[in-house]
Amino acid sequence: MKFLAITLIVHRPDPVTRVQKSTHDRFREVLDNALLAEELGFDGFGVGERHERPFISSSPTVVLSHVAALTKRIRLFTAVTTLSLLDPVRAYEDYATLDQLSGGRLDLIIGKGNGAAQRDLFHVTPEDQWGRNAESYEVFRKIWRQDKVTADTRFRPPLTDAEVWPRPYQQPVRVWHGSATSKESVDLAARYGDPLFSANVTNPIGPYAELIRHYRERWEFYGHDPAQIAVGAGTAGIYVAPTSQEALAAYRPIFEANLAFFKKAGLPVVFETLEDFVERSSALIGSPQQVVDKVHRYHEQFGHTVVHLHADAGGLPESQHRASLELFQSKVAPVLRREIPDPPFAWGPVLPASPITQESVRV
């Protein structure tokens, strides 16, 4: 099993202290968390993309390029790239540049995005967002693989023998499809034989498990080998402590502050108590053995081989957040790596099958 640390770069007051960092300090925190993730042995670091309050993750390629310059090993993920809002040509240019700068450490997780404010900003409607997402992905995918591209498009000017530069490092980049509530993204992933990443954050396990089952059915419908399926899944929070009592005591102020925020903002509340949140959500809160057991329970329904955890402290003191991630990597991750398989592909740059590589051509 592989493990990612991700951030959506939420920029709002700390849920417990109510202190809000400056924009500059919040970005520095993201970079520090990326360095910590590499130091502790995480397999990937992901940055979201949002174009509305309270997020400052509108430019994931810029943030990930900075992370690439500071790190050596960790793979770089988007979580997610909102292709329904983007021109696929411009998105390709940005990500191919990042792919080159990082030496092929890029993985994309794509999705339509959500939120009325960012749809309005880009003049995308609820009716056309899925069509835009599919078209943008198909054009993006074609540009990545072909030196010249012709595409008869609805949502941007058509392309005729178009050349787009730079050419990428990876051939091709691996693209995961982010899935939250709709079958459209699941079907798109299955159609192209791409891996799926379940959001698995807001609700209990049921609806996410149903979508993953649908993905597996559509995968076989499109004629792909079931042995090549790869599924990732998110988590709603993390705090690992030596005992369950310590974990609950440390996380309770965060849960109660977030619950008050949701109620004040008029947002739906799915879990009314911390105990219910720990039991029925995907949050990994408890002792190392409790966390291992919970990941296994989800794996029984998802068959997933990648998990993402929150890179941000999210209300925990920095020392406690670091201690939790250290305990996860020392006591939880080794067990799960032994007991749950890795994805059915190499965890590294995706290069052509040809024995003639870019390096040998240059020589």
mmCIF file of N, CA, C and O in Angstrom, residues 240-336:
data_model
loop_
_atom_site.group_PDB
_atom_site.id
_atom_site.type_symbol
_atom_site.label_atom_id
_atom_site.label_comp_id
_atom_site.label_asym_id
_atom_site.label_seq_id
_atom_site.Cartn_x
_atom_site.Cartn_y
_atom_site.Cartn_z
ATOM 1 N N VAL A 240 -3.093 9.792 15.231
ATOM 2 C CA VAL A 240 -2.665 8.508 15.800
ATOM 3 C C VAL A 240 -1.928 8.797 17.092
ATOM 4 O O VAL A 240 -1.014 9.631 17.129
ATOM 5 N N ALA A 241 -2.331 8.117 18.158
ATOM 6 C CA ALA A 241 -1.719 8.291 19.473
ATOM 7 C C ALA A 241 -1.465 6.905 20.073
ATOM 8 O O ALA A 241 -2.014 5.901 19.592
ATOM 9 N N PRO A 242 -0.645 6.827 21.092
ATOM 10 C CA PRO A 242 -0.377 5.507 21.686
ATOM 11 C C PRO A 242 -1.622 4.764 22.136
ATOM 12 O O PRO A 242 -1.677 3.533 22.071
ATOM 13 N N THR A 243 -2.634 5.490 22.618
ATOM 14 C CA THR A 243 -3.877 4.844 23.046
ATOM 15 C C THR A 243 -5.080 5.553 22.424
ATOM 16 O O THR A 243 -4.998 6.727 22.041
ATOM 17 N N SER A 244 -6.205 4.854 22.380
ATOM 18 C CA SER A 244 -7.417 5.457 21.834
ATOM 19 C C SER A 244 -7.885 6.617 22.695
ATOM 20 O O SER A 244 -8.406 7.622 22.186
ATOM 21 N N GLN A 245 -7.701 6.511 24.035
ATOM 22 C CA GLN A 245 -8.123 7.578 24.932
ATOM 23 C C GLN A 245 -7.358 8.868 24.644
ATOM 24 O O GLN A 245 -7.945 9.969 24.605
ATOM 25 N N GLU A 246 -6.054 8.750 24.417
ATOM 26 C CA GLU A 246 -5.249 9.932 24.093
ATOM 27 C C GLU A 246 -5.677 10.539 22.756
ATOM 28 O O GLU A 246 -5.743 11.767 22.600
ATOM 29 N N ALA A 247 -5.955 9.676 21.793
ATOM 30 C CA ALA A 247 -6.348 10.170 20.471
ATOM 31 C C ALA A 247 -7.667 10.932 20.534
ATOM 32 O O ALA A 247 -7.803 12.024 19.971
ATOM 33 N N LEU A 248 -8.650 10.374 21.231
ATOM 34 C CA LEU A 248 -9.943 11.039 21.344
ATOM 35 C C LEU A 248 -9.836 12.363 22.085
ATOM 36 O O LEU A 248 -10.437 13.367 21.692
ATOM 37 N N ALA A 249 -9.065 12.381 23.159
ATOM 38 C CA ALA A 249 -8.920 13.609 23.948
ATOM 39 C C ALA A 249 -8.269 14.712 23.124
ATOM 40 O O ALA A 249 -8.680 15.882 23.198
ATOM 41 N N ALA A 250 -7.275 14.374 22.327
ATOM 42 C CA ALA A 250 -6.582 15.388 21.526
ATOM 43 C C ALA A 250 -7.435 15.889 20.372
ATOM 44 O O ALA A 250 -7.381 17.076 20.022
ATOM 45 N N TYR A 251 -8.238 15.010 19.778
ATOM 46 C CA TYR A 251 -9.000 15.389 18.587
ATOM 47 C C TYR A 251 -10.345 16.025 18.915
ATOM 48 O O TYR A 251 -10.928 16.710 18.068
ATOM 49 N N ARG A 252 -10.839 15.849 20.145
ATOM 50 C CA ARG A 252 -12.172 16.347 20.474
ATOM 51 C C ARG A 252 -12.329 17.856 20.260
ATOM 52 O O ARG A 252 -13.337 18.293 19.669
ATOM 53 N N PRO A 253 -11.390 18.701 20.700
ATOM 54 C CA PRO A 253 -11.565 20.142 20.452
ATOM 55 C C PRO A 253 -11.655 20.485 18.968
ATOM 56 O O PRO A 253 -12.388 21.401 18.581
ATOM 57 N N ILE A 254 -10.932 19.757 18.134
ATOM 58 C CA ILE A 254 -10.966 20.009 16.692
ATOM 59 C C ILE A 254 -12.328 19.624 16.132
ATOM 60 O O ILE A 254 -12.951 20.376 15.371
ATOM 61 N N PHE A 255 -12.811 18.454 16.505
ATOM 62 C CA PHE A 255 -14.119 18.014 16.011
ATOM 63 C C PHE A 255 -15.206 18.988 16.439
ATOM 64 O O PHE A 255 -16.066 19.377 15.631
ATOM 65 N N GLU A 256 -15.195 19.393 17.696
ATOM 66 C CA GLU A 256 -16.253 20.276 18.197
ATOM 67 C C GLU A 256 -16.186 21.644 17.532
ATOM 68 O O GLU A 256 -17.235 22.244 17.224
ATOM 69 N N ALA A 257 -14.982 22.150 17.275
ATOM 70 C CA ALA A 257 -14.847 23.439 16.592
ATOM 71 C C ALA A 257 -15.341 23.337 15.155
ATOM 72 O O ALA A 257 -16.038 24.237 14.659
ATOM 73 N N ASN A 258 -15.003 22.256 14.467
ATOM 74 C CA ASN A 258 -15.469 22.072 13.083
ATOM 75 C C ASN A 258 -16.988 21.878 13.041
ATOM 76 O O ASN A 258 -17.660 22.386 12.127
ATOM 77 N N LEU A 259 -17.531 21.166 14.009
ATOM 78 C CA LEU A 259 -18.979 20.964 14.070
ATOM 79 C C LEU A 259 -19.694 22.304 14.235
ATOM 80 O O LEU A 259 -20.698 22.574 13.550
ATOM 81 N N ALA A 260 -19.169 23.161 15.116
ATOM 82 C CA ALA A 260 -19.773 24.487 15.315
ATOM 83 C C ALA A 260 -19.677 25.316 14.035
ATOM 84 O O ALA A 260 -20.628 26.035 13.688
ATOM 85 N N PHE A 261 -18.561 25.207 13.331
ATOM 86 C CA PHE A 261 -18.388 25.949 12.082
ATOM 87 C C PHE A 261 -19.410 25.499 11.046
ATOM 88 O O PHE A 261 -20.044 26.322 10.365
ATOM 89 N N PHE A 262 -19.585 24.183 10.892
ATOM 90 C CA PHE A 262 -20.548 23.660 9.916
ATOM 91 C C PHE A 262 -21.957 24.152 10.232
ATOM 92 O O PHE A 262 -22.702 24.564 9.331
ATOM 93 N N LYS A 263 -22.345 24.095 11.504
ATOM 94 C CA LYS A 263 -23.691 24.505 11.882
ATOM 95 C C LYS A 263 -23.902 25.998 11.647
ATOM 96 O O LYS A 263 -24.946 26.410 11.140
ATOM 97 N N LYS A 264 -22.903 26.800 11.988
ATOM 98 C CA LYS A 264 -23.022 28.248 11.789
ATOM 99 C C LYS A 264 -23.106 28.600 10.310
ATOM 100 O O LYS A 264 -23.834 29.513 9.910
ATOM 101 N N ALA A 265 -22.366 27.853 9.479
ATOM 102 C CA ALA A 265 -22.357 28.123 8.038
ATOM 103 C C ALA A 265 -23.554 27.508 7.319
ATOM 104 O O ALA A 265 -23.716 27.698 6.110
ATOM 105 N N GLY A 266 -24.381 26.766 8.049
ATOM 106 C CA GLY A 266 -25.539 26.130 7.428
ATOM 107 C C GLY A 266 -25.186 24.924 6.587
ATOM 108 O O GLY A 266 -25.957 24.527 5.704
ATOM 109 N N LEU A 267 -24.021 24.318 6.840
ATOM 110 C CA LEU A 267 -23.583 23.150 6.088
ATOM 111 C C LEU A 267 -24.184 21.884 6.694
ATOM 112 O O LEU A 267 -24.441 21.827 7.905
ATOM 113 N N PRO A 268 -24.403 20.861 5.886
ATOM 114 C CA PRO A 268 -24.981 19.624 6.437
ATOM 115 C C PRO A 268 -24.033 18.955 7.419
ATOM 116 O O PRO A 268 -22.822 18.918 7.203
ATOM 117 N N VAL A 269 -24.580 18.450 8.493
ATOM 118 C CA VAL A 269 -23.804 17.736 9.513
ATOM 119 C C VAL A 269 -24.131 16.251 9.403
ATOM 120 O O VAL A 269 -25.285 15.852 9.583
ATOM 121 N N VAL A 270 -23.131 15.458 9.095
ATOM 122 C CA VAL A 270 -23.329 14.018 8.922
ATOM 123 C C VAL A 270 -23.052 13.276 10.224
ATOM 124 O O VAL A 270 -23.746 12.316 10.574
ATOM 125 N N PHE A 271 -22.046 13.733 10.977
ATOM 126 C CA PHE A 271 -21.639 13.056 12.211
ATOM 127 C C PHE A 271 -21.783 14.036 13.370
ATOM 128 O O PHE A 271 -21.060 15.026 13.458
ATOM 129 N N GLU A 272 -22.713 13.764 14.278
ATOM 130 C CA GLU A 272 -23.033 14.704 15.354
ATOM 131 C C GLU A 272 -22.081 14.616 16.538
ATOM 132 O O GLU A 272 -21.977 15.549 17.318
ATOM 133 N N THR A 273 -21.420 13.486 16.712
ATOM 134 C CA THR A 273 -20.513 13.312 17.847
ATOM 135 C C THR A 273 -19.166 12.812 17.361
ATOM 136 O O THR A 273 -19.052 12.214 16.285
ATOM 137 N N LEU A 274 -18.139 13.066 18.161
ATOM 138 C CA LEU A 274 -16.804 12.583 17.816
ATOM 139 C C LEU A 274 -16.797 11.060 17.732
ATOM 140 O O LEU A 274 -16.175 10.486 16.823
ATOM 141 N N GLU A 275 -17.482 10.406 18.652
ATOM 142 C CA GLU A 275 -17.489 8.951 18.651
ATOM 143 C C GLU A 275 -18.102 8.399 17.363
ATOM 144 O O GLU A 275 -17.604 7.416 16.788
ATOM 145 N N ASP A 276 -19.175 9.036 16.892
ATOM 146 C CA ASP A 276 -19.787 8.621 15.628
ATOM 147 C C ASP A 276 -18.848 8.902 14.460
ATOM 148 O O ASP A 276 -18.733 8.088 13.528
ATOM 149 N N PHE A 277 -18.189 10.042 14.497
ATOM 150 C CA PHE A 277 -17.217 10.414 13.463
ATOM 151 C C PHE A 277 -16.098 9.382 13.377
ATOM 152 O O PHE A 277 -15.729 8.932 12.284
ATOM 153 N N VAL A 278 -15.573 8.975 14.509
ATOM 154 C CA VAL A 278 -14.488 7.999 14.537
ATOM 155 C C VAL A 278 -14.968 6.637 14.051
ATOM 156 O O VAL A 278 -14.261 5.926 13.333
ATOM 157 N N GLU A 279 -16.187 6.284 14.412
ATOM 158 C CA GLU A 279 -16.705 4.967 14.061
ATOM 159 C C GLU A 279 -17.137 4.866 12.607
ATOM 160 O O GLU A 279 -16.802 3.898 11.914
ATOM 161 N N ARG A 280 -17.875 5.860 12.097
ATOM 162 C CA ARG A 280 -18.520 5.704 10.794
ATOM 163 C C ARG A 280 -17.895 6.508 9.659
ATOM 164 O O ARG A 280 -18.201 6.262 8.497
ATOM 165 N N SER A 281 -17.039 7.464 9.963
ATOM 166 C CA SER A 281 -16.371 8.199 8.882
ATOM 167 C C SER A 281 -15.065 7.499 8.546
ATOM 168 O O SER A 281 -14.661 6.524 9.192
ATOM 169 N N SER A 282 -14.376 8.035 7.541
ATOM 170 C CA SER A 282 -13.087 7.460 7.137
ATOM 171 C C SER A 282 -11.925 7.997 7.956
ATOM 172 O O SER A 282 -10.771 7.646 7.693
ATOM 173 N N ALA A 283 -12.198 8.849 8.951
ATOM 174 C CA ALA A 283 -11.124 9.425 9.773
ATOM 175 C C ALA A 283 -10.341 8.320 10.480
ATOM 176 O O ALA A 283 -10.914 7.344 10.977
ATOM 177 N N LEU A 284 -9.033 8.497 10.525
ATOM 178 C CA LEU A 284 -8.150 7.536 11.178
ATOM 179 C C LEU A 284 -7.703 8.129 12.512
ATOM 180 O O LEU A 284 -6.667 8.789 12.620
ATOM 181 N N ILE A 285 -8.511 7.914 13.538
ATOM 182 C CA ILE A 285 -8.274 8.495 14.863
ATOM 183 C C ILE A 285 -8.286 7.364 15.874
ATOM 184 O O ILE A 285 -9.298 6.660 16.024
ATOM 185 N N GLY A 286 -7.148 7.156 16.529
ATOM 186 C CA GLY A 286 -7.069 6.085 17.505
ATOM 187 C C GLY A 286 -5.648 5.601 17.692
ATOM 188 O O GLY A 286 -4.689 6.262 17.297
ATOM 189 N N SER A 287 -5.539 4.427 18.277
ATOM 190 C CA SER A 287 -4.231 3.804 18.458
ATOM 191 C C SER A 287 -3.749 3.231 17.132
ATOM 192 O O SER A 287 -4.540 3.062 16.195
ATOM 193 N N PRO A 288 -2.456 2.900 17.021
ATOM 194 C CA PRO A 288 -1.975 2.301 15.760
ATOM 195 C C PRO A 288 -2.779 1.079 15.336
ATOM 196 O O PRO A 288 -3.116 0.948 14.153
ATOM 197 N N GLN A 289 -3.114 0.188 16.265
ATOM 198 C CA GLN A 289 -3.851 -1.007 15.884
ATOM 199 C C GLN A 289 -5.258 -0.672 15.418
ATOM 200 O O GLN A 289 -5.777 -1.275 14.464
ATOM 201 N N GLN A 290 -5.895 0.304 16.052
ATOM 202 C CA GLN A 290 -7.224 0.719 15.604
ATOM 203 C C GLN A 290 -7.186 1.280 14.184
ATOM 204 O O GLN A 290 -8.081 1.014 13.376
ATOM 205 N N VAL A 291 -6.155 2.039 13.877
ATOM 206 C CA VAL A 291 -6.033 2.612 12.540
ATOM 207 C C VAL A 291 -5.781 1.519 11.512
ATOM 208 O O VAL A 291 -6.374 1.506 10.430
ATOM 209 N N VAL A 292 -4.905 0.572 11.826
ATOM 210 C CA VAL A 292 -4.664 -0.565 10.930
ATOM 211 C C VAL A 292 -5.976 -1.305 10.659
ATOM 212 O O VAL A 292 -6.319 -1.614 9.509
ATOM 213 N N ASP A 293 -6.722 -1.587 11.726
ATOM 214 C CA ASP A 293 -7.969 -2.332 11.573
ATOM 215 C C ASP A 293 -8.972 -1.565 10.702
ATOM 216 O O ASP A 293 -9.679 -2.161 9.874
ATOM 217 N N LYS A 294 -9.031 -0.251 10.868
ATOM 218 C CA LYS A 294 -9.998 0.532 10.112
ATOM 219 C C LYS A 294 -9.644 0.567 8.635
ATOM 220 O O LYS A 294 -10.522 0.441 7.771
ATOM 221 N N VAL A 295 -8.371 0.733 8.308
ATOM 222 C CA VAL A 295 -7.967 0.717 6.900
ATOM 223 C C VAL A 295 -8.312 -0.630 6.281
ATOM 224 O O VAL A 295 -8.785 -0.707 5.136
ATOM 225 N N HIS A 296 -8.119 -1.702 7.024
ATOM 226 C CA HIS A 296 -8.484 -3.027 6.515
ATOM 227 C C HIS A 296 -9.994 -3.131 6.267
ATOM 228 O O HIS A 296 -10.418 -3.735 5.272
ATOM 229 N N ARG A 297 -10.814 -2.554 7.157
ATOM 230 C CA ARG A 297 -12.263 -2.599 6.960
ATOM 231 C C ARG A 297 -12.653 -1.895 5.664
ATOM 232 O O ARG A 297 -13.509 -2.389 4.915
ATOM 233 N N TYR A 298 -12.032 -0.770 5.414
ATOM 234 C CA TYR A 298 -12.317 -0.056 4.163
ATOM 235 C C TYR A 298 -11.780 -0.830 2.963
ATOM 236 O O TYR A 298 -12.416 -0.878 1.906
ATOM 237 N N HIS A 299 -10.612 -1.437 3.120
ATOM 238 C CA HIS A 299 -10.023 -2.185 2.014
ATOM 239 C C HIS A 299 -10.918 -3.364 1.607
ATOM 240 O O HIS A 299 -10.987 -3.715 0.422
ATOM 241 N N GLU A 300 -11.606 -3.957 2.571
ATOM 242 C CA GLU A 300 -12.495 -5.074 2.255
ATOM 243 C C GLU A 300 -13.582 -4.659 1.267
ATOM 244 O O GLU A 300 -14.020 -5.463 0.445
ATOM 245 N N GLN A 301 -14.026 -3.406 1.341
ATOM 246 C CA GLN A 301 -15.080 -2.936 0.428
ATOM 247 C C GLN A 301 -14.527 -2.208 -0.795
ATOM 248 O O GLN A 301 -15.141 -2.233 -1.859
ATOM 249 N N PHE A 302 -13.385 -1.539 -0.652
ATOM 250 C CA PHE A 302 -12.833 -0.751 -1.749
ATOM 251 C C PHE A 302 -11.819 -1.512 -2.583
ATOM 252 O O PHE A 302 -11.680 -1.262 -3.776
ATOM 253 N N GLY A 303 -11.047 -2.389 -1.937
ATOM 254 C CA GLY A 303 -9.918 -3.004 -2.624
ATOM 255 C C GLY A 303 -8.862 -1.969 -2.995
ATOM 256 O O GLY A 303 -8.119 -2.145 -3.967
ATOM 257 N N HIS A 304 -8.762 -0.899 -2.220
ATOM 258 C CA HIS A 304 -7.851 0.184 -2.575
ATOM 259 C C HIS A 304 -6.421 -0.133 -2.155
ATOM 260 O O HIS A 304 -6.174 -0.900 -1.218
ATOM 261 N N THR A 305 -5.477 0.482 -2.870
ATOM 262 C CA THR A 305 -4.058 0.241 -2.607
ATOM 263 C C THR A 305 -3.290 1.533 -2.334
ATOM 264 O O THR A 305 -2.082 1.499 -2.147
ATOM 265 N N VAL A 306 -4.003 2.657 -2.324
ATOM 266 C CA VAL A 306 -3.416 3.963 -2.010
ATOM 267 C C VAL A 306 -4.363 4.683 -1.058
ATOM 268 O O VAL A 306 -5.583 4.623 -1.223
ATOM 269 N N VAL A 307 -3.793 5.368 -0.058
ATOM 270 C CA VAL A 307 -4.580 6.145 0.903
ATOM 271 C C VAL A 307 -3.981 7.540 0.985
ATOM 272 O O VAL A 307 -2.755 7.698 1.010
ATOM 273 N N HIS A 308 -4.853 8.550 1.036
ATOM 274 C CA HIS A 308 -4.312 9.878 1.327
ATOM 275 C C HIS A 308 -4.694 10.312 2.738
ATOM 276 O O HIS A 308 -5.772 10.004 3.247
ATOM 277 N N LEU A 309 -3.749 11.000 3.373
ATOM 278 C CA LEU A 309 -3.923 11.550 4.709
ATOM 279 C C LEU A 309 -3.777 13.064 4.641
ATOM 280 O O LEU A 309 -3.173 13.597 3.713
ATOM 281 N N HIS A 310 -4.286 13.753 5.648
ATOM 282 C CA HIS A 310 -4.182 15.205 5.668
ATOM 283 C C HIS A 310 -2.752 15.631 5.988
ATOM 284 O O HIS A 310 -2.175 15.215 7.005
ATOM 285 N N ALA A 311 -2.192 16.471 5.127
ATOM 286 C CA ALA A 311 -0.855 17.008 5.385
ATOM 287 C C ALA A 311 -0.888 18.116 6.422
ATOM 288 O O ALA A 311 0.110 18.380 7.092
ATOM 289 N N ASP A 312 -2.036 18.789 6.574
ATOM 290 C CA ASP A 312 -2.157 19.937 7.470
ATOM 291 C C ASP A 312 -2.484 19.504 8.892
ATOM 292 O O ASP A 312 -3.166 18.500 9.111
ATOM 293 N N ALA A 313 -2.037 20.320 9.842
ATOM 294 C CA ALA A 313 -2.324 20.031 11.250
ATOM 295 C C ALA A 313 -3.813 20.154 11.546
ATOM 296 O O ALA A 313 -4.344 19.431 12.388
ATOM 297 N N GLY A 314 -4.496 21.096 10.895
ATOM 298 C CA GLY A 314 -5.945 21.192 11.001
ATOM 299 C C GLY A 314 -6.472 21.473 12.388
ATOM 300 O O GLY A 314 -7.577 21.052 12.731
ATOM 301 N N GLY A 315 -5.698 22.176 13.203
ATOM 302 C CA GLY A 315 -6.131 22.492 14.563
ATOM 303 C C GLY A 315 -5.270 21.857 15.635
ATOM 304 O O GLY A 315 -5.307 22.266 16.798
ATOM 305 N N LEU A 316 -4.499 20.849 15.273
ATOM 306 C CA LEU A 316 -3.555 20.258 16.214
ATOM 307 C C LEU A 316 -2.330 21.164 16.369
ATOM 308 O O LEU A 316 -1.918 21.806 15.398
ATOM 309 N N PRO A 317 -1.729 21.222 17.542
ATOM 310 C CA PRO A 317 -0.412 21.859 17.641
ATOM 311 C C PRO A 317 0.575 21.150 16.717
ATOM 312 O O PRO A 317 0.473 19.934 16.501
ATOM 313 N N GLU A 318 1.517 21.891 16.174
ATOM 314 C CA GLU A 318 2.445 21.310 15.201
ATOM 315 C C GLU A 318 3.173 20.101 15.773
ATOM 316 O O GLU A 318 3.405 19.112 15.066
ATOM 317 N N SER A 319 3.546 20.172 17.033
ATOM 318 C CA SER A 319 4.287 19.052 17.633
ATOM 319 C C SER A 319 3.432 17.792 17.681
ATOM 320 O O SER A 319 3.916 16.681 17.435
ATOM 321 N N GLN A 320 2.140 17.955 17.988
ATOM 322 C CA GLN A 320 1.249 16.790 18.022
ATOM 323 C C GLN A 320 1.004 16.242 16.620
ATOM 324 O O GLN A 320 0.935 15.021 16.431
ATOM 325 N N HIS A 321 0.853 17.139 15.661
ATOM 326 C CA HIS A 321 0.647 16.702 14.282
ATOM 327 C C HIS A 321 1.840 15.888 13.799
ATOM 328 O O HIS A 321 1.672 14.797 13.223
ATOM 329 N N ARG A 322 3.034 16.388 14.057
ATOM 330 C CA ARG A 322 4.231 15.656 13.637
ATOM 331 C C ARG A 322 4.314 14.305 14.357
ATOM 332 O O ARG A 322 4.614 13.278 13.736
ATOM 333 N N ALA A 323 4.039 14.302 15.656
ATOM 334 C CA ALA A 323 4.109 13.048 16.416
ATOM 335 C C ALA A 323 3.117 12.032 15.873
ATOM 336 O O ALA A 323 3.412 10.827 15.796
ATOM 337 N N SER A 324 1.931 12.495 15.476
ATOM 338 C CA SER A 324 0.928 11.599 14.911
ATOM 339 C C SER A 324 1.418 10.988 13.602
ATOM 340 O O SER A 324 1.299 9.763 13.388
ATOM 341 N N LEU A 325 1.966 11.809 12.711
ATOM 342 C CA LEU A 325 2.458 11.294 11.424
ATOM 343 C C LEU A 325 3.661 10.372 11.630
ATOM 344 O O LEU A 325 3.805 9.367 10.920
ATOM 345 N N GLU A 326 4.515 10.702 12.591
ATOM 346 C CA GLU A 326 5.656 9.822 12.883
ATOM 347 C C GLU A 326 5.176 8.459 13.384
ATOM 348 O O GLU A 326 5.710 7.413 12.980
ATOM 349 N N LEU A 327 4.172 8.472 14.255
ATOM 350 C CA LEU A 327 3.637 7.208 14.769
ATOM 351 C C LEU A 327 2.956 6.426 13.655
ATOM 352 O O LEU A 327 3.080 5.188 13.578
ATOM 353 N N PHE A 328 2.253 7.128 12.776
ATOM 354 C CA PHE A 328 1.646 6.445 11.627
ATOM 355 C C PHE A 328 2.708 5.764 10.789
ATOM 356 O O PHE A 328 2.557 4.588 10.413
ATOM 357 N N GLN A 329 3.789 6.465 10.495
ATOM 358 C CA GLN A 329 4.818 5.896 9.621
ATOM 359 C C GLN A 329 5.630 4.797 10.308
ATOM 360 O O GLN A 329 6.131 3.902 9.639
ATOM 361 N N SER A 330 5.739 4.836 11.614
ATOM 362 C CA SER A 330 6.545 3.819 12.303
ATOM 363 C C SER A 330 5.741 2.592 12.710
ATOM 364 O O SER A 330 6.277 1.475 12.729
ATOM 365 N N LYS A 331 4.443 2.773 13.027
ATOM 366 C CA LYS A 331 3.659 1.664 13.567
ATOM 367 C C LYS A 331 2.497 1.208 12.673
ATOM 368 O O LYS A 331 2.058 0.065 12.778
ATOM 369 N N VAL A 332 2.006 2.098 11.820
ATOM 370 C CA VAL A 332 0.848 1.759 11.001
ATOM 371 C C VAL A 332 1.257 1.420 9.573
ATOM 372 O O VAL A 332 0.926 0.345 9.050
ATOM 373 N N ALA A 333 1.976 2.327 8.936
ATOM 374 C CA ALA A 333 2.326 2.138 7.525
ATOM 375 C C ALA A 333 3.074 0.830 7.263
ATOM 376 O O ALA A 333 2.762 0.136 6.282
ATOM 377 N N PRO A 334 4.078 0.440 8.085
ATOM 378 C CA PRO A 334 4.783 -0.819 7.788
ATOM 379 C C PRO A 334 3.856 -2.034 7.774
ATOM 380 O O PRO A 334 4.032 -2.942 6.948
ATOM 381 N N VAL A 335 2.879 -2.054 8.665
ATOM 382 C CA VAL A 335 1.939 -3.181 8.707
ATOM 383 C C VAL A 335 1.075 -3.192 7.451
ATOM 384 O O VAL A 335 0.901 -4.235 6.795
ATOM 385 N N LEU A 336 0.540 -2.030 7.095
ATOM 386 C CA LEU A 336 -0.327 -1.961 5.919
ATOM 387 C C LEU A 336 0.446 -2.218 4.635
ATOM 388 O O LEU A 336 -0.078 -2.806 3.692
#
